[in-house]
Structures are given as C-alpha cells and as structure tokens.
Amino acid sequence: MSLPCWNLEVESQAPAPRLFKAVLDWHNLAAKLLPDIIVSAAGVHGDGSVGSVRQINFTSAMPFGYVKERLDFVDFDKFECKHSLVEGGDLGKKIESASTHFKFEKSSKGGCVCKVVTTYKPLPGVDNKDEIAKGKEAVIGIIKAAEAYLLANPGAYA
C-alpha cells in the first residue's frame, strides 16, 4: 500500500542551481526572509550532509512551535534533495511520518521549475485536507522568498 502524497510545481525566475542551494541552506535564510513566521533556524546535528538535522522555530503565526527535519538524500548534480520530519509540527498529532522531495529543473524561460512531492502517513481517523493546502502554501512561500532573495542578491549561492 502506498502512502498518500501531494504534488506541487512552482515556477521561479531563479536558476535551478542557486535555488537548490538556497533551499538546502534554508536554516540560514529562513529567519531573515520570513521573520513574521520564523523566529530562528539552525542545524542541530551533522555538517549539512545526508543525515544532518535542522530545526526551524516558528512565531505564533504557526499552529506549532517548531519542526526538526533530517536530510535524507541529496544529489548536487541533479538539484534534488529529500527531507523527513523527525520531530515537532503535526508529527504524532495528525501524522505518523512525512517527507518532502524537491527537484529543481531548468526551464526554457531561464529560471527553473521546483517540483515537490510530499508523502505522509496520517494517523488513523485524521483528515489532513486542510493541512495539505497549508503545506502547499508554505512550500510556495519558501520558494518565492528564496527566489526574491536570489534575484535581489545576484552573487548569493552562485
């Protein structure tokens, strides 16, 4: 039996390699770019390679205080990465597990398309339709905030 998932594609004017690097380094950008939502973020385990864990702490704008996510996979040549939720958020309240796979592909317009697949295992009897919409909105917000930063700072993540 396969787990439920949702898909999303976000077009960006930023080049795939730079946007990929910015998303991988989100724990260093998050609080600067989205201070109304994110109080702080930092790596809490590892050196940024596979197996590393980062924590993102949220303001009261979010229904939970923090999330910890582990980097499960990274391919620097194909601009792909996968993170899994390991603590916080809705883990244990609405979902048993969740992971998000990002792939950044060059577009014909000079930027890229960010393809996102989030797979999750809901807790029995929990309807996650509202959380799916919120999750998509959050991913779009992350991509668009990183895009704006990269366009305003052409040397960043070059």
XYZ file of N, CA and C in Angstrom:
474
model
N 0.843 -1.180 0.000
C 0.000 0.000 0.000
C 0.886 1.242 0.000
N 0.628 2.151 -0.915
C 1.423 3.372 -0.968
C 0.835 4.422 -0.032
N 1.692 5.296 0.413
C 1.284 6.362 1.321
C 0.651 7.500 0.527
N -0.256 8.261 1.153
C -0.813 9.432 0.481
C 0.301 10.448 0.191
N 0.098 11.212 -0.869
C 1.077 12.251 -1.185
C 0.381 13.396 -1.896
N 1.072 14.520 -1.951
C 0.626 15.639 -2.771
C 1.807 16.153 -3.577
N 1.481 16.704 -4.751
C 2.490 17.218 -5.677
C 2.261 18.696 -5.908
N 3.354 19.368 -6.234
C 3.291 20.797 -6.480
C 4.421 21.171 -7.425
N 4.160 22.081 -8.339
C 5.202 22.647 -9.191
C 5.169 24.160 -9.036
N 6.343 24.739 -8.774
C 6.453 26.185 -8.582
C 7.475 26.711 -9.586
N 7.039 27.619 -10.433
C 7.963 28.244 -11.387
C 8.722 29.360 -10.689
N 9.997 29.491 -11.061
C 10.838 30.523 -10.468
C 11.705 31.164 -11.548
N 12.005 32.430 -11.342
C 12.930 33.127 -12.235
C 14.376 32.839 -11.861
N 14.591 32.274 -10.683
C 15.954 31.974 -10.224
C 16.458 30.702 -10.899
N 17.758 30.654 -11.201
C 18.328 29.446 -11.802
C 18.277 28.259 -10.834
N 18.090 27.070 -11.383
C 17.962 25.850 -10.585
C 19.110 25.649 -9.592
N 20.383 25.792 -10.004
C 21.466 25.531 -9.039
C 21.428 26.453 -7.825
N 21.109 27.713 -8.047
C 21.084 28.674 -6.937
C 19.897 28.444 -6.014
N 18.727 28.191 -6.582
C 17.544 27.976 -5.757
C 17.687 26.673 -4.962
N 18.249 25.660 -5.571
C 18.517 24.395 -4.880
C 19.424 24.631 -3.668
N 20.500 25.369 -3.870
C 21.429 25.655 -2.772
C 20.750 26.464 -1.665
N 19.904 27.408 -2.041
C 19.206 28.224 -1.045
C 18.247 27.373 -0.211
N 17.551 26.435 -0.837
C 16.639 25.561 -0.094
C 17.429 24.634 0.834
N 18.550 24.129 0.371
C 19.401 23.300 1.241
C 19.901 24.103 2.440
N 20.123 25.387 2.241
C 20.641 26.258 3.294
C 19.522 27.050 3.981
N 18.294 26.584 3.862
C 17.140 27.303 4.365
C 17.265 27.645 5.842
N 17.925 26.805 6.615
C 18.079 27.086 8.045
C 18.891 28.358 8.290
N 19.693 28.784 7.323
C 20.439 30.035 7.460
C 19.702 31.228 6.849
N 18.725 30.980 6.000
C 17.987 32.059 5.338
C 16.621 32.330 5.958
N 16.004 31.326 6.512
C 14.594 31.370 6.907
C 14.221 32.579 7.757
N 14.902 32.775 8.874
C 14.531 33.864 9.784
C 14.757 35.237 9.153
N 15.745 35.352 8.278
C 15.999 36.627 7.598
C 14.892 36.946 6.595
N 14.415 35.914 5.896
C 13.479 36.141 4.799
C 12.017 36.115 5.221
N 11.684 35.381 6.269
C 10.297 35.277 6.710
C 10.179 35.512 8.222
N 10.590 36.693 8.696
C 10.614 36.937 10.139
C 9.240 36.938 10.804
N 8.175 37.132 10.046
C 6.832 37.093 10.626
C 6.390 35.666 10.938
N 7.079 34.694 10.336
C 6.701 33.294 10.513
C 7.781 32.505 11.248
N 9.044 32.834 10.991
C 10.149 32.038 11.520
C 10.990 32.874 12.477
N 11.094 32.409 13.706
C 11.871 33.091 14.736
C 13.361 32.819 14.532
N 13.689 31.550 14.354
C 15.087 31.153 14.181
C 15.140 29.780 13.540
N 16.302 29.445 13.049
C 16.526 28.125 12.465
C 18.016 27.838 12.527
N 18.353 26.571 12.686
C 19.768 26.203 12.777
C 19.933 24.712 12.567
N 21.116 24.344 12.115
C 21.474 22.945 12.083
C 21.695 22.481 13.513
N 21.140 21.335 13.885
C 21.291 20.842 15.256
C 22.105 19.552 15.325
N 22.346 18.946 14.163
C 23.136 17.720 14.132
C 23.717 17.554 12.736
N 24.987 17.248 12.670
C 25.617 16.994 11.381
C 26.233 18.224 10.760
N 26.807 18.017 9.591
C 27.539 19.068 8.894
C 26.847 19.542 7.617
N 25.571 19.222 7.480
C 24.837 19.614 6.275
C 24.751 18.507 5.247
N 25.443 17.393 5.498
C 25.379 16.263 4.579
C 24.193 15.372 4.944
N 23.980 14.307 4.187
C 22.888 13.374 4.444
C 22.951 12.907 5.895
N 21.797 12.916 6.540
C 21.709 12.544 7.950
C 21.685 13.743 8.880
N 22.033 14.913 8.378
C 22.024 16.124 9.202
C 20.589 16.508 9.545
N 20.420 17.144 10.706
C 19.109 17.569 11.180
C 19.141 19.073 11.419
N 18.071 19.748 11.001
C 17.929 21.176 11.274
C 16.600 21.412 11.964
N 16.567 22.468 12.768
C 15.347 22.836 13.488
C 14.932 24.226 13.053
N 13.641 24.379 12.800
C 13.069 25.667 12.437
C 12.033 26.015 13.503
N 12.199 27.174 14.150
C 11.322 27.628 15.225
C 10.397 28.724 14.694
N 9.106 28.573 14.974
C 8.097 29.449 14.398
C 7.545 30.462 15.392
N 7.009 31.543 14.842
C 6.289 32.541 15.636
C 4.888 31.995 15.932
N 4.093 32.781 16.617
C 2.721 32.374 16.923
C 1.832 32.343 15.679
N 2.353 32.762 14.536
C 1.605 32.688 13.284
C 1.353 31.238 12.866
N 2.143 30.329 13.408
C 2.003 28.906 13.078
C 1.302 28.180 14.221
N 0.609 27.081 13.906
C -0.111 26.338 14.949
C 0.794 25.449 15.810
N 2.091 25.405 15.496
C 3.046 24.640 16.284
C 4.333 25.433 16.409
N 5.130 25.116 17.405
C 6.306 25.911 17.726
C 7.533 25.659 16.881
N 7.710 24.422 16.412
C 8.936 24.104 15.679
C 8.773 22.820 14.870
N 9.720 22.597 13.978
C 9.895 21.311 13.303
C 11.380 20.993 13.272
N 11.686 19.725 13.322
C 13.037 19.239 13.053
C 12.929 18.341 11.841
N 13.837 18.560 10.883
C 13.837 17.734 9.684
C 15.237 17.240 9.378
N 15.276 16.010 8.888
C 16.538 15.343 8.561
C 16.712 15.319 7.045
N 17.926 15.603 6.601
C 18.261 15.499 5.187
C 18.519 14.024 4.878
N 17.637 13.432 4.075
C 17.731 12.002 3.770
C 18.467 11.705 2.478
N 18.449 12.654 1.555
C 19.006 12.419 0.222
C 19.381 13.754 -0.376
N 20.505 13.781 -1.072
C 20.883 14.979 -1.820
C 21.672 14.556 -3.059
N 21.344 15.167 -4.190
C 22.072 14.947 -5.442
C 22.392 16.335 -5.990
N 23.647 16.736 -5.815
C 24.071 18.076 -6.224
C 24.089 18.244 -7.741
N 24.241 17.162 -8.483
C 24.275 17.242 -9.943
C 22.873 17.384 -10.544
N 21.887 16.756 -9.905
C 20.518 16.794 -10.424
C 19.640 17.793 -9.670
N 20.216 18.507 -8.690
C 19.496 19.515 -7.908
C 18.254 18.926 -7.224
N 18.479 17.836 -6.496
C 17.414 17.149 -5.780
C 17.791 16.956 -4.324
N 16.790 17.010 -3.450
C 17.008 16.680 -2.045
C 15.692 16.202 -1.436
N 15.827 15.475 -0.345
C 14.655 14.960 0.361
C 14.876 15.149 1.852
N 13.865 15.701 2.515
C 13.883 15.904 3.965
C 12.744 15.113 4.591
N 12.963 14.598 5.793
C 11.911 13.933 6.554
C 11.695 14.657 7.866
N 10.442 14.756 8.261
C 10.087 15.343 9.546
C 10.446 14.336 10.632
N 11.233 14.768 11.616
C 11.634 13.856 12.691
C 11.096 14.279 14.062
N 10.615 15.523 14.171
C 10.085 15.993 15.450
C 9.320 17.292 15.213
N 8.321 17.543 16.057
C 7.583 18.793 16.000
C 6.499 18.802 14.942
N 5.993 19.977 14.682
C 4.916 20.126 13.710
C 3.711 19.301 14.104
N 3.099 18.643 13.148
C 1.933 17.803 13.400
C 2.313 16.343 13.648
N 3.610 16.060 13.749
C 4.068 14.696 13.978
C 3.522 14.188 15.310
N 2.853 13.057 15.260
C 2.262 12.472 16.460
C 0.896 13.030 16.800
N 0.492 14.118 16.142
C -0.827 14.719 16.391
C -1.787 14.428 15.240
N -1.284 14.603 14.016
C -2.106 14.367 12.832
C -1.454 13.390 11.861
N -0.126 13.313 11.918
C 0.594 12.415 11.013
C 1.591 11.556 11.792
N 1.846 10.385 11.232
C 2.829 9.481 11.811
C 4.215 9.745 11.218
N 4.235 10.160 9.944
C 5.500 10.482 9.281
C 5.227 11.371 8.076
N 6.282 12.068 7.627
C 6.175 12.902 6.428
C 7.558 13.149 5.861
N 7.638 13.191 4.530
C 8.887 13.550 3.870
C 8.567 14.362 2.625
N 9.504 15.230 2.272
C 9.326 16.101 1.112
C 10.541 15.992 0.206
N 10.272 15.744 -1.069
C 11.308 15.624 -2.094
C 11.229 16.849 -2.995
N 12.348 17.560 -3.129
C 12.448 18.730 -4.002
C 13.327 18.384 -5.194
N 12.899 18.788 -6.381
C 13.725 18.654 -7.580
C 13.599 19.958 -8.359
N 14.752 20.546 -8.679
C 14.798 21.817 -9.392
C 15.276 21.559 -10.816
N 14.415 21.886 -11.787
C 14.739 21.648 -13.197
C 14.791 22.966 -13.946
N 15.812 23.105 -14.781
C 15.955 24.295 -15.609
C 14.723 24.445 -16.502
N 14.250 25.680 -16.641
C 13.107 25.924 -17.521
C 13.576 26.657 -18.778
N 12.745 26.627 -19.779
C 13.082 27.284 -21.047
C 13.083 28.799 -20.918
N 12.513 29.319 -19.830
C 12.435 30.760 -19.608
C 13.658 31.311 -18.885
N 14.638 30.461 -18.588
C 15.853 30.919 -17.926
C 15.896 30.687 -16.436
N 14.768 30.426 -15.847
C 14.716 30.129 -14.422
C 14.634 28.632 -14.209
N 13.716 28.226 -13.346
C 13.556 26.800 -13.098
C 12.138 26.491 -12.659
N 11.861 25.209 -12.591
C 10.619 24.708 -12.030
C 11.007 23.850 -10.841
N 10.429 24.153 -9.695
C 10.654 23.360 -8.489
C 9.509 22.358 -8.388
N 9.852 21.073 -8.495
C 8.857 20.015 -8.370
C 8.952 19.443 -6.966
N 7.810 19.400 -6.294
C 7.761 18.982 -4.895
C 6.788 17.817 -4.754
N 7.234 16.777 -4.060
C 6.357 15.662 -3.714
C 6.479 15.447 -2.214
N 5.356 15.586 -1.516
C 5.321 15.321 -0.083
C 4.505 14.065 0.154
N 5.118 13.119 0.840
C 4.481 11.860 1.190
C 4.301 11.828 2.698
N 3.150 11.364 3.151
C 2.893 11.364 4.582
C 2.040 10.159 4.974
N 2.117 9.800 6.232
C 1.282 8.731 6.780
C 0.405 9.351 7.862
N -0.897 9.509 7.568
C -1.773 10.126 8.561
C -2.026 9.178 9.734
N -2.295 9.748 10.865
C -2.734 8.936 11.994
C -4.141 8.443 11.694
N -4.519 7.283 12.196
C -5.856 6.743 11.916
C -6.962 7.731 12.283
N -7.912 7.888 11.339
C -9.070 8.732 11.584
C -8.849 10.222 11.419
N -7.651 10.638 10.988
C -7.359 12.067 10.850
C -7.505 12.480 9.385
N -8.276 13.542 9.155
C -8.445 14.114 7.825
C -7.443 15.258 7.681
N -6.551 15.158 6.702
C -5.480 16.148 6.540
C -5.696 17.095 5.361
N -6.917 17.222 4.867
C -7.152 18.074 3.688
C -6.714 19.520 3.929
N -7.037 20.084 5.100
C -6.646 21.464 5.398
C -5.131 21.582 5.498
N -4.481 20.576 6.059
C -3.025 20.598 6.218
C -2.322 20.520 4.866
N -2.916 19.811 3.911
C -2.329 19.721 2.574
C -2.303 21.106 1.931
N -3.405 21.818 2.002
C -3.462 23.173 1.433
C -2.457 24.082 2.127
N -2.363 23.983 3.449
C -1.404 24.804 4.197
C 0.027 24.417 3.848
N 0.288 23.129 3.663
C 1.624 22.669 3.300
C 2.047 23.208 1.941
N 1.144 23.154 0.987
C 1.443 23.695 -0.345
C 1.727 25.192 -0.273
N 0.908 25.896 0.481
C 1.097 27.346 0.651
C 2.455 27.641 1.284
N 2.848 26.841 2.265
C 4.144 27.038 2.926
C 5.300 26.804 1.965
N 5.215 25.753 1.157
C 6.293 25.470 0.193
C 6.390 26.596 -0.831
N 5.266 27.053 -1.328
C 5.281 28.170 -2.279
C 5.920 29.391 -1.627
N 5.585 29.662 -0.374
C 6.172 30.793 0.345
C 7.680 30.678 0.478
N 8.171 29.483 0.777
C 9.617 29.252 0.894
C 10.306 29.498 -0.444
N 9.762 28.907 -1.502
C 10.376 29.045 -2.834
C 10.358 30.501 -3.282
N 9.250 31.188 -3.094
C 9.144 32.576 -3.541
C 10.015 33.514 -2.704
N 10.141 33.243 -1.410
C 11.030 34.063 -0.570
C 12.485 33.857 -0.974
N 12.868 32.617 -1.220
C 14.239 32.336 -1.659
C 14.490 32.948 -3.040
N 13.524 32.848 -3.934
C 13.644 33.431 -5.267
C 13.871 34.943 -5.179
N 13.053 35.631 -4.398
C 13.192 37.092 -4.253
C 14.570 37.449 -3.715
N 15.049 36.687 -2.738
C 16.373 36.922 -2.178
C 17.456 36.736 -3.246
N 17.348 35.672 -4.017
C 18.363 35.403 -5.044
C 18.344 36.455 -6.144
N 17.180 36.901 -6.542
C 17.101 37.929 -7.575
C 17.640 39.265 -7.092
N 17.453 39.558 -5.805
C 17.954 40.806 -5.225
C 19.451 40.721 -4.893
N 19.991 39.514 -4.803
C 21.386 39.282 -4.453
C 22.025 38.343 -5.463
N 22.392 38.865 -6.646
C 22.855 38.009 -7.747
C 24.098 37.167 -7.429
N 24.866 37.556 -6.437
C 26.056 36.765 -6.076
C 25.793 35.677 -5.056
N 24.593 35.678 -4.461
C 24.283 34.688 -3.424
C 24.069 33.305 -4.037
N 24.693 32.326 -3.451
C 24.566 30.919 -3.874
C 24.942 30.708 -5.322
N 25.869 31.517 -5.817
C 26.294 31.410 -7.222
C 27.254 30.243 -7.389
